[in-house]
PDB file of C-alpha atoms in Angstrom:
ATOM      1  CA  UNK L   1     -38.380   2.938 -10.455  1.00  0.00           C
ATOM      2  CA  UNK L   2     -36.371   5.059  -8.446  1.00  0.00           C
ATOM      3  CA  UNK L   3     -36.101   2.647  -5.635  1.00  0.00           C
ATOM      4  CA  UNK L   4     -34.896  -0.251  -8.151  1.00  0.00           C
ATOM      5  CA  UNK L   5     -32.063   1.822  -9.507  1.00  0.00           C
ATOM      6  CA  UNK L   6     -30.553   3.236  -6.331  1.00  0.00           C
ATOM      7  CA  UNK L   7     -30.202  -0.530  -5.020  1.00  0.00           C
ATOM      8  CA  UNK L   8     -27.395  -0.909  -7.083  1.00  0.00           C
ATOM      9  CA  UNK L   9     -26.002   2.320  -5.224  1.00  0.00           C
ATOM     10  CA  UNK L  10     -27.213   0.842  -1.950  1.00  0.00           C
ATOM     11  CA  UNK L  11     -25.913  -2.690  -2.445  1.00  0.00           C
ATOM     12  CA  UNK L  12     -21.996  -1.485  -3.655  1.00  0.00           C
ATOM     13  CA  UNK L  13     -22.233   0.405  -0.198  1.00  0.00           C
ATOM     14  CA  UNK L  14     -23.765  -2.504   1.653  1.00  0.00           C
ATOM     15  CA  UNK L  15     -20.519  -5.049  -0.199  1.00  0.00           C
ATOM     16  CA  UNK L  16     -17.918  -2.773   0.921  1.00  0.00           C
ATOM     17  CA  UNK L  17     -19.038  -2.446   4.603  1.00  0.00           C
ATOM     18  CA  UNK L  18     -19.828  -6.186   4.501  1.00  0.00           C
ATOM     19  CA  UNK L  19     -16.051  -6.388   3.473  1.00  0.00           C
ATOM     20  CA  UNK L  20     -14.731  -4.436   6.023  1.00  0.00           C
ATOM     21  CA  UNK L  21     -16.399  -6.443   9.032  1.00  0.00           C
ATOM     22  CA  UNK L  22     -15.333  -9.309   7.648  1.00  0.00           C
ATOM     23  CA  UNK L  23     -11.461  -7.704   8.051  1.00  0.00           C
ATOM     24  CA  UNK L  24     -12.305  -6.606  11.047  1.00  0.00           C
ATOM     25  CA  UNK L  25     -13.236 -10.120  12.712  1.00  0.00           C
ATOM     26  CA  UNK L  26     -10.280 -11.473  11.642  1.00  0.00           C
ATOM     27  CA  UNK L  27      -6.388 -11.047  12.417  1.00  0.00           C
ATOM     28  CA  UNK L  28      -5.693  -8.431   9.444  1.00  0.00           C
ATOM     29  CA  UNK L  29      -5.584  -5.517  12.057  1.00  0.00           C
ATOM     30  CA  UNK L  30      -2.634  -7.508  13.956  1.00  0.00           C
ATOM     31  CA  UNK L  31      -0.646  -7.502  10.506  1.00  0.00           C
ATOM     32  CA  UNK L  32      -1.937  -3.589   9.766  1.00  0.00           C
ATOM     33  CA  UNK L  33      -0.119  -2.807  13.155  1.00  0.00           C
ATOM     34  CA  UNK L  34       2.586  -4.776  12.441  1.00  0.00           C
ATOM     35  CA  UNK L  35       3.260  -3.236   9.035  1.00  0.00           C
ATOM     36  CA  UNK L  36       2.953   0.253  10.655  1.00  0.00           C
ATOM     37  CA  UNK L  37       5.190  -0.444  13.071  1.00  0.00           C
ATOM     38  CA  UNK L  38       8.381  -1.809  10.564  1.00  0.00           C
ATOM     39  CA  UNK L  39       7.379   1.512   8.540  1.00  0.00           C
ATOM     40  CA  UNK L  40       8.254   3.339  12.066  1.00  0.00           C
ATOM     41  CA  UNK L  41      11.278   1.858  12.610  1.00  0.00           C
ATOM     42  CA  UNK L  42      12.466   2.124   8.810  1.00  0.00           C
ATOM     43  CA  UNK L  43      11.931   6.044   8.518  1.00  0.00           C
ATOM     44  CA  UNK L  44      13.693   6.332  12.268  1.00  0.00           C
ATOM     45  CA  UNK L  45      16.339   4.728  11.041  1.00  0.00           C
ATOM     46  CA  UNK L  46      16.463   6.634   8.147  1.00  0.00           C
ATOM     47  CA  UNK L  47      14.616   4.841   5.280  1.00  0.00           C
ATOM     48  CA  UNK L  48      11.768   5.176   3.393  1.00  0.00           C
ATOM     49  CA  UNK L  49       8.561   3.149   1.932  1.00  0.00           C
ATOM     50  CA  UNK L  50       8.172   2.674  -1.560  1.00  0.00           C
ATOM     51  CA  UNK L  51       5.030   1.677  -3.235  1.00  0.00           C
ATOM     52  CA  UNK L  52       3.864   0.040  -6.117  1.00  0.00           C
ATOM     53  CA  UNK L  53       0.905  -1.308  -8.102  1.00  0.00           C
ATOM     54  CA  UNK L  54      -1.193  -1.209 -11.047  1.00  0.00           C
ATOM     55  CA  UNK L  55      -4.001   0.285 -12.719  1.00  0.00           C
ATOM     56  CA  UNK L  56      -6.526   1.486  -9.849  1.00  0.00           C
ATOM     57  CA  UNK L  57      -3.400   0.120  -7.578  1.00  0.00           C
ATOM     58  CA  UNK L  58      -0.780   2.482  -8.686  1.00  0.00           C
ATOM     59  CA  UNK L  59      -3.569   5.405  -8.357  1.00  0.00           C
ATOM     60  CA  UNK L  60      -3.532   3.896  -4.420  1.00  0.00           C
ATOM     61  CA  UNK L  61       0.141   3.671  -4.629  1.00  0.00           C
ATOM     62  CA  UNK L  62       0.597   7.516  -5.608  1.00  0.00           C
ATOM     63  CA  UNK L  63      -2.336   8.720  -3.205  1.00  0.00           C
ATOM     64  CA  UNK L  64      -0.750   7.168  -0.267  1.00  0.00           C
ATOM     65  CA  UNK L  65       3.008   8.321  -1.137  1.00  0.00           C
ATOM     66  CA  UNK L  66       1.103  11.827  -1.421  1.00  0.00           C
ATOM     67  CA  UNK L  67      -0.143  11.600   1.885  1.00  0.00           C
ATOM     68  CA  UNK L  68       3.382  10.384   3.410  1.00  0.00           C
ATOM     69  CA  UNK L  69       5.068  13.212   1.919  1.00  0.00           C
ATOM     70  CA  UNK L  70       2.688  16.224   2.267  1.00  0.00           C
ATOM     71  CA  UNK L  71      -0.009  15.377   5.603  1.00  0.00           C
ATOM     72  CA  UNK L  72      -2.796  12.807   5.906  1.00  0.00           C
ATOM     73  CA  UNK L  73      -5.160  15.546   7.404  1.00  0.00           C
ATOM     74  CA  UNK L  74      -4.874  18.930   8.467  1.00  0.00           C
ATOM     75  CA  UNK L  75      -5.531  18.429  12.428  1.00  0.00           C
ATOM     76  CA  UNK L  76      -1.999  16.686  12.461  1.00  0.00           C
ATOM     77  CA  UNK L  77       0.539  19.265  10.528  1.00  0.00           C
ATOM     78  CA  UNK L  78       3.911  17.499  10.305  1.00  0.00           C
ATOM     79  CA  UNK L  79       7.324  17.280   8.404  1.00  0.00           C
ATOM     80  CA  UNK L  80       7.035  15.319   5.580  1.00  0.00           C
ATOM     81  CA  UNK L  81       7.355  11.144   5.524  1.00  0.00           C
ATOM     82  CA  UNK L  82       9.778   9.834   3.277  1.00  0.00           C
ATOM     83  CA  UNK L  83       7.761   7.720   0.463  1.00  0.00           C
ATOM     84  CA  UNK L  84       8.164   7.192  -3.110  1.00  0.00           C
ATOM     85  CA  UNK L  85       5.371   5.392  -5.838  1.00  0.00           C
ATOM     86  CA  UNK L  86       7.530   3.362  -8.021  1.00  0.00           C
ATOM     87  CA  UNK L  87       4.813   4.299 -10.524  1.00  0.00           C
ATOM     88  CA  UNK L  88       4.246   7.951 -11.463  1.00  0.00           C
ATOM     89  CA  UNK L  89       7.190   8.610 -13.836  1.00  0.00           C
ATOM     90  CA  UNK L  90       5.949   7.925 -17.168  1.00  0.00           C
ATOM     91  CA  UNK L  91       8.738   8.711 -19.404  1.00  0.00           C
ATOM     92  CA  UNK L  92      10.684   5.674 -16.892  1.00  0.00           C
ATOM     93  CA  UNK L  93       7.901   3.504 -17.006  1.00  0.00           C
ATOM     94  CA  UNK L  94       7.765   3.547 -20.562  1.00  0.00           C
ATOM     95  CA  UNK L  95      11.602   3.613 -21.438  1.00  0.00           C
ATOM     96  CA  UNK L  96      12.000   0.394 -19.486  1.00  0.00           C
ATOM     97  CA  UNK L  97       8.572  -0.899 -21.477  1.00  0.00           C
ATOM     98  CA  UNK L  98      10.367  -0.066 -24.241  1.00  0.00           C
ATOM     99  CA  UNK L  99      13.968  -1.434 -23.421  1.00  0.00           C
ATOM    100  CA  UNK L 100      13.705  -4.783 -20.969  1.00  0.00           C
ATOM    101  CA  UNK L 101       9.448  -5.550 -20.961  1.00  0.00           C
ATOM    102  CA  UNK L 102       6.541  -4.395 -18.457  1.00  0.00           C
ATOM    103  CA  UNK L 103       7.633  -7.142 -16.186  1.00  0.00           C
ATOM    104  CA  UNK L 104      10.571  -5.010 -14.765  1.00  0.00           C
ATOM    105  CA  UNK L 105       8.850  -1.466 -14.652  1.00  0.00           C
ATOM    106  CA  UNK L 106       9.136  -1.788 -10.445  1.00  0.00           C
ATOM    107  CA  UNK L 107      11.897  -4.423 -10.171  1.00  0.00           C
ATOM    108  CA  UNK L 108      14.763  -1.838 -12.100  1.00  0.00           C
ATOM    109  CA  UNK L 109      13.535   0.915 -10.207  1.00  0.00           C
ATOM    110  CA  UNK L 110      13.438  -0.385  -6.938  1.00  0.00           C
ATOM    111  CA  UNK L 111      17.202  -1.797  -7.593  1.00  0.00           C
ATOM    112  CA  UNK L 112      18.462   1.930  -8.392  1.00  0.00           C
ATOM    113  CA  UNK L 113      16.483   3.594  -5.109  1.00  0.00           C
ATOM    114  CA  UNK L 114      15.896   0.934  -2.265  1.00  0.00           C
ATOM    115  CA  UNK L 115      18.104   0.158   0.484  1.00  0.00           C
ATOM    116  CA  UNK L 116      18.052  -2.470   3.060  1.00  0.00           C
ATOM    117  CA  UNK L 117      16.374   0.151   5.725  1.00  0.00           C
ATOM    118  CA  UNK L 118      12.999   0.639   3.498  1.00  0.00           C
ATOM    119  CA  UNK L 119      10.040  -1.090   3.271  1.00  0.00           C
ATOM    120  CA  UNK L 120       7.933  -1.760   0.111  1.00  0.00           C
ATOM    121  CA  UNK L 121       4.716  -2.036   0.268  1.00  0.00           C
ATOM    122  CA  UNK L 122       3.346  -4.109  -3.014  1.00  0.00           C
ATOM    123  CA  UNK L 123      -0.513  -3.534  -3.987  1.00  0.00           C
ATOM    124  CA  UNK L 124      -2.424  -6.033  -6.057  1.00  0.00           C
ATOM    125  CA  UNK L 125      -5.922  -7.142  -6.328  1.00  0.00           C
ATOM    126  CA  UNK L 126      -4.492 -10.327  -7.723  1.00  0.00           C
ATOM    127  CA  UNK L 127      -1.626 -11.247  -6.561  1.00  0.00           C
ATOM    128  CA  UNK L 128      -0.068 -12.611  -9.427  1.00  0.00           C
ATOM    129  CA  UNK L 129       0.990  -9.312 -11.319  1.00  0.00           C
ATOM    130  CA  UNK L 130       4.169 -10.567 -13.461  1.00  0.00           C
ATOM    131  CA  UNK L 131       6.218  -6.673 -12.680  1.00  0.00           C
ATOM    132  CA  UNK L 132       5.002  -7.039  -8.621  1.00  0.00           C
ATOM    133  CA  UNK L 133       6.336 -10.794  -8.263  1.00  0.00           C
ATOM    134  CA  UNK L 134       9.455  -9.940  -9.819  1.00  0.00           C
ATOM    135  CA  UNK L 135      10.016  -6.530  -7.371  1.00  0.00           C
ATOM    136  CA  UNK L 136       9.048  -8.969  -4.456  1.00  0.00           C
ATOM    137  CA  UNK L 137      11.913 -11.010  -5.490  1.00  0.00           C
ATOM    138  CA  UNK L 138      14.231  -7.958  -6.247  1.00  0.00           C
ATOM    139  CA  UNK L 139      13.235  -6.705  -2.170  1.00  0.00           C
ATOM    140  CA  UNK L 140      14.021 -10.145  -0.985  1.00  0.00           C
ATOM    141  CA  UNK L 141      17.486 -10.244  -2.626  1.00  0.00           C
ATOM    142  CA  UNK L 142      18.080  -6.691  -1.266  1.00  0.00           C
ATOM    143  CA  UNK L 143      17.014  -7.096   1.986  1.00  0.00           C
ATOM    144  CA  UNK L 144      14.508  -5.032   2.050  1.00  0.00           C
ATOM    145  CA  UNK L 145      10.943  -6.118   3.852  1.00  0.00           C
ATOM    146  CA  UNK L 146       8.029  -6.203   1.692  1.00  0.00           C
ATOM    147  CA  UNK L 147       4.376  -5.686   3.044  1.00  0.00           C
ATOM    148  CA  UNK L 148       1.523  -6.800   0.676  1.00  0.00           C
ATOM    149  CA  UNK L 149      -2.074  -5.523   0.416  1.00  0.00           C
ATOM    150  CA  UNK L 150      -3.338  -8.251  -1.344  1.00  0.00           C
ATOM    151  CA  UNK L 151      -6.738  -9.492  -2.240  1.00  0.00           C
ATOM    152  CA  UNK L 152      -8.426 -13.068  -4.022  1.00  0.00           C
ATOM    153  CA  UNK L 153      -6.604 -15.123  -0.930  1.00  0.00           C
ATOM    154  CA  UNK L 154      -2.881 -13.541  -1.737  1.00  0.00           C
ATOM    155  CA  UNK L 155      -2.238 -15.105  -5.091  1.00  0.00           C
ATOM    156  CA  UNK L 156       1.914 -15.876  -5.765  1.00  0.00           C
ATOM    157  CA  UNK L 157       2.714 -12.641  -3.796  1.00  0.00           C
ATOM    158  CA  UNK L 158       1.463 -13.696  -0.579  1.00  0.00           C
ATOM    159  CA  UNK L 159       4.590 -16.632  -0.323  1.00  0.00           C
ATOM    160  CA  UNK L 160       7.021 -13.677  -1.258  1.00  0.00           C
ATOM    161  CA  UNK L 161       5.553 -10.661   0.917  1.00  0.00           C
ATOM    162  CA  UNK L 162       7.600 -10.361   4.746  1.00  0.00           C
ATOM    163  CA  UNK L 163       3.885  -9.718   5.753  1.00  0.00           C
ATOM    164  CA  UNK L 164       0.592  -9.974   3.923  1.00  0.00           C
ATOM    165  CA  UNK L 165      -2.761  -7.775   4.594  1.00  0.00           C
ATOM    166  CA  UNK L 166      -5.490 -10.112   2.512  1.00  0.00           C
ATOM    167  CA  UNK L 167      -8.676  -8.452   1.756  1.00  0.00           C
ATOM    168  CA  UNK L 168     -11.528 -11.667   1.733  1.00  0.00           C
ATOM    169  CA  UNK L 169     -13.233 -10.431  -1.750  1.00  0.00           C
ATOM    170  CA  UNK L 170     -12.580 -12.053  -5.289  1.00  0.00           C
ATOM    171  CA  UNK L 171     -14.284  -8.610  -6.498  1.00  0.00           C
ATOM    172  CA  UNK L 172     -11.862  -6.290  -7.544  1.00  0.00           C
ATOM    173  CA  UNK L 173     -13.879  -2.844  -6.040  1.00  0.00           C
ATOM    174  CA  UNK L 174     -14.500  -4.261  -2.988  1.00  0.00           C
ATOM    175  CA  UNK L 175     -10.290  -4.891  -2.699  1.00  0.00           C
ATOM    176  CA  UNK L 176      -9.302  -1.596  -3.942  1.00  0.00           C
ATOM    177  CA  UNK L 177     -11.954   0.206  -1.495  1.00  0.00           C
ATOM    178  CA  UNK L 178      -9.940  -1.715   1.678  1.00  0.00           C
ATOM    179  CA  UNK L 179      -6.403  -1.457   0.335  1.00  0.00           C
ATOM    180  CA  UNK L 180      -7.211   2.273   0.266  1.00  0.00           C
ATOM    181  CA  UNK L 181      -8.927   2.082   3.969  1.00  0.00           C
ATOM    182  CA  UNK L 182      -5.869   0.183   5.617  1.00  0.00           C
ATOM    183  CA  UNK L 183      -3.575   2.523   3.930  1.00  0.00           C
ATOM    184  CA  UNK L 184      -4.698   6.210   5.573  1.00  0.00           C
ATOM    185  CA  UNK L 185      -5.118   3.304   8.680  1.00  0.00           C
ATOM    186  CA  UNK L 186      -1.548   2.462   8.515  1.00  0.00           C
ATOM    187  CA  UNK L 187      -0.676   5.723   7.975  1.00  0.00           C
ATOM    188  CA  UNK L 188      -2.585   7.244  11.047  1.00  0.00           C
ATOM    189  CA  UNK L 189      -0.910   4.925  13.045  1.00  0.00           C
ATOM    190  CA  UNK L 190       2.549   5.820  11.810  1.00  0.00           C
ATOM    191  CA  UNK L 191       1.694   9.407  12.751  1.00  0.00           C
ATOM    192  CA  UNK L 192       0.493   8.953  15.755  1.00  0.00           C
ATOM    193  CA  UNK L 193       3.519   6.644  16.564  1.00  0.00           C
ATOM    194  CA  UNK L 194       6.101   8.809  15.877  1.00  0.00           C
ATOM    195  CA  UNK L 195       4.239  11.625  17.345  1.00  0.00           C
ATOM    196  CA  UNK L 196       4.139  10.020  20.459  1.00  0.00           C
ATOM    197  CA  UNK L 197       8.079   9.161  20.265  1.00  0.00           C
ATOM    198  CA  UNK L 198       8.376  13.005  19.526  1.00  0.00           C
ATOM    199  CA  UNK L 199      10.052  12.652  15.781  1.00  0.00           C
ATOM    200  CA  UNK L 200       8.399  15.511  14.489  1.00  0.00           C
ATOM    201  CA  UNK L 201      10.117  17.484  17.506  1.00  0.00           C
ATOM    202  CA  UNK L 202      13.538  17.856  15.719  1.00  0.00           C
TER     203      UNK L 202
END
């Protein structure tokens, strides 16, 4: 008995791993690298990245803005990394709930604290999430460049993201687990970059 119920433990594991190859054989670590290298240049040049997302998504969105702004790990102490969830303020989620509609809980933000020097990084299982395709539209007509984690082949946002990370699952766990992977990958990178280009120096 106790071998038939920890399969279901054993086979979430073995989906997620199964995942991750799959991400791994194809060109998604090209566009990871690419995405951590515009987030480089944006916070040399002065700007930040702002996330956003929902549900399990903006839980992602807040743990990597965390992470930006205190330390990934504690072998690598560093100044904080200018980052900002568009999602953890309730009383301004709900106010603009309550006054224009949940489509335009990201979009109204993002048009009060992005410039044209940030990046935004969007996170959807989806891709279709109503309030993420209308701050993908808000980014483009700001000029600022939008990076999507993404899952279920992109959805609407993958035709408005700059650049698009894809996870190949239709099953929303098995997305979330990767976003959250490529994230503290992304942001590894970004450390080590600007490390390496002595940022942290000054």
């Amino acid at each position: 008995m106790k071998d038939k119920e920890s399969s279901t433990i054993k086979s979430t594991f073995n989906e997620s791993i199964e995942v991750k190859k799959t991400i791994l054989e194809g060109d998604s670590v090209d566009n990871l690298l690419k995405a951590g290298n515009k987030i480089v240049s944006s916070i040399k040049d002065g700007g930040k990245l702002l996330i956003c997302g929902n549900g399990g998504s903006a839980a992602d969105a807040q743990h990597l803005a965390a992470e930006f702004l205190i330390r990934l790990t504690s072998e690598n102490d560093r100044k904080a990394l200018p980052a900002i969830s568009l999602s953890q303020d309730t009383s301004t989620l709900t106010a603009c709930v309550n006054d224009y509609g949940g489509e335009y809980i990201f979009s109204r933000t993002l048009s009060a604290l992005g410039t044209s020097n940030d990046v935004l990084l969007v996170i959807t299982t989806s891709g279709n999430s109503e309030n993420i395709i209308k701050a993908l539209e808000k980014s483009k007509e700001m000029g600022i460049f939008s990076i999507g984690f993404l899952g279920n082949n992109g959805g609407k946002a993958i035709n408005l993201c700059n650049l698009s990370f894809v996870v190949p699952s239709s099953v929303t766990a098995r997305i979330q687990e990767s976003h959250i992977t490529a994230g503290h990958a992304v942001l590894q990178y970004v450390e080590d970059q600007l490390f390496k280009e002595g940022f942290f120096d000054n």
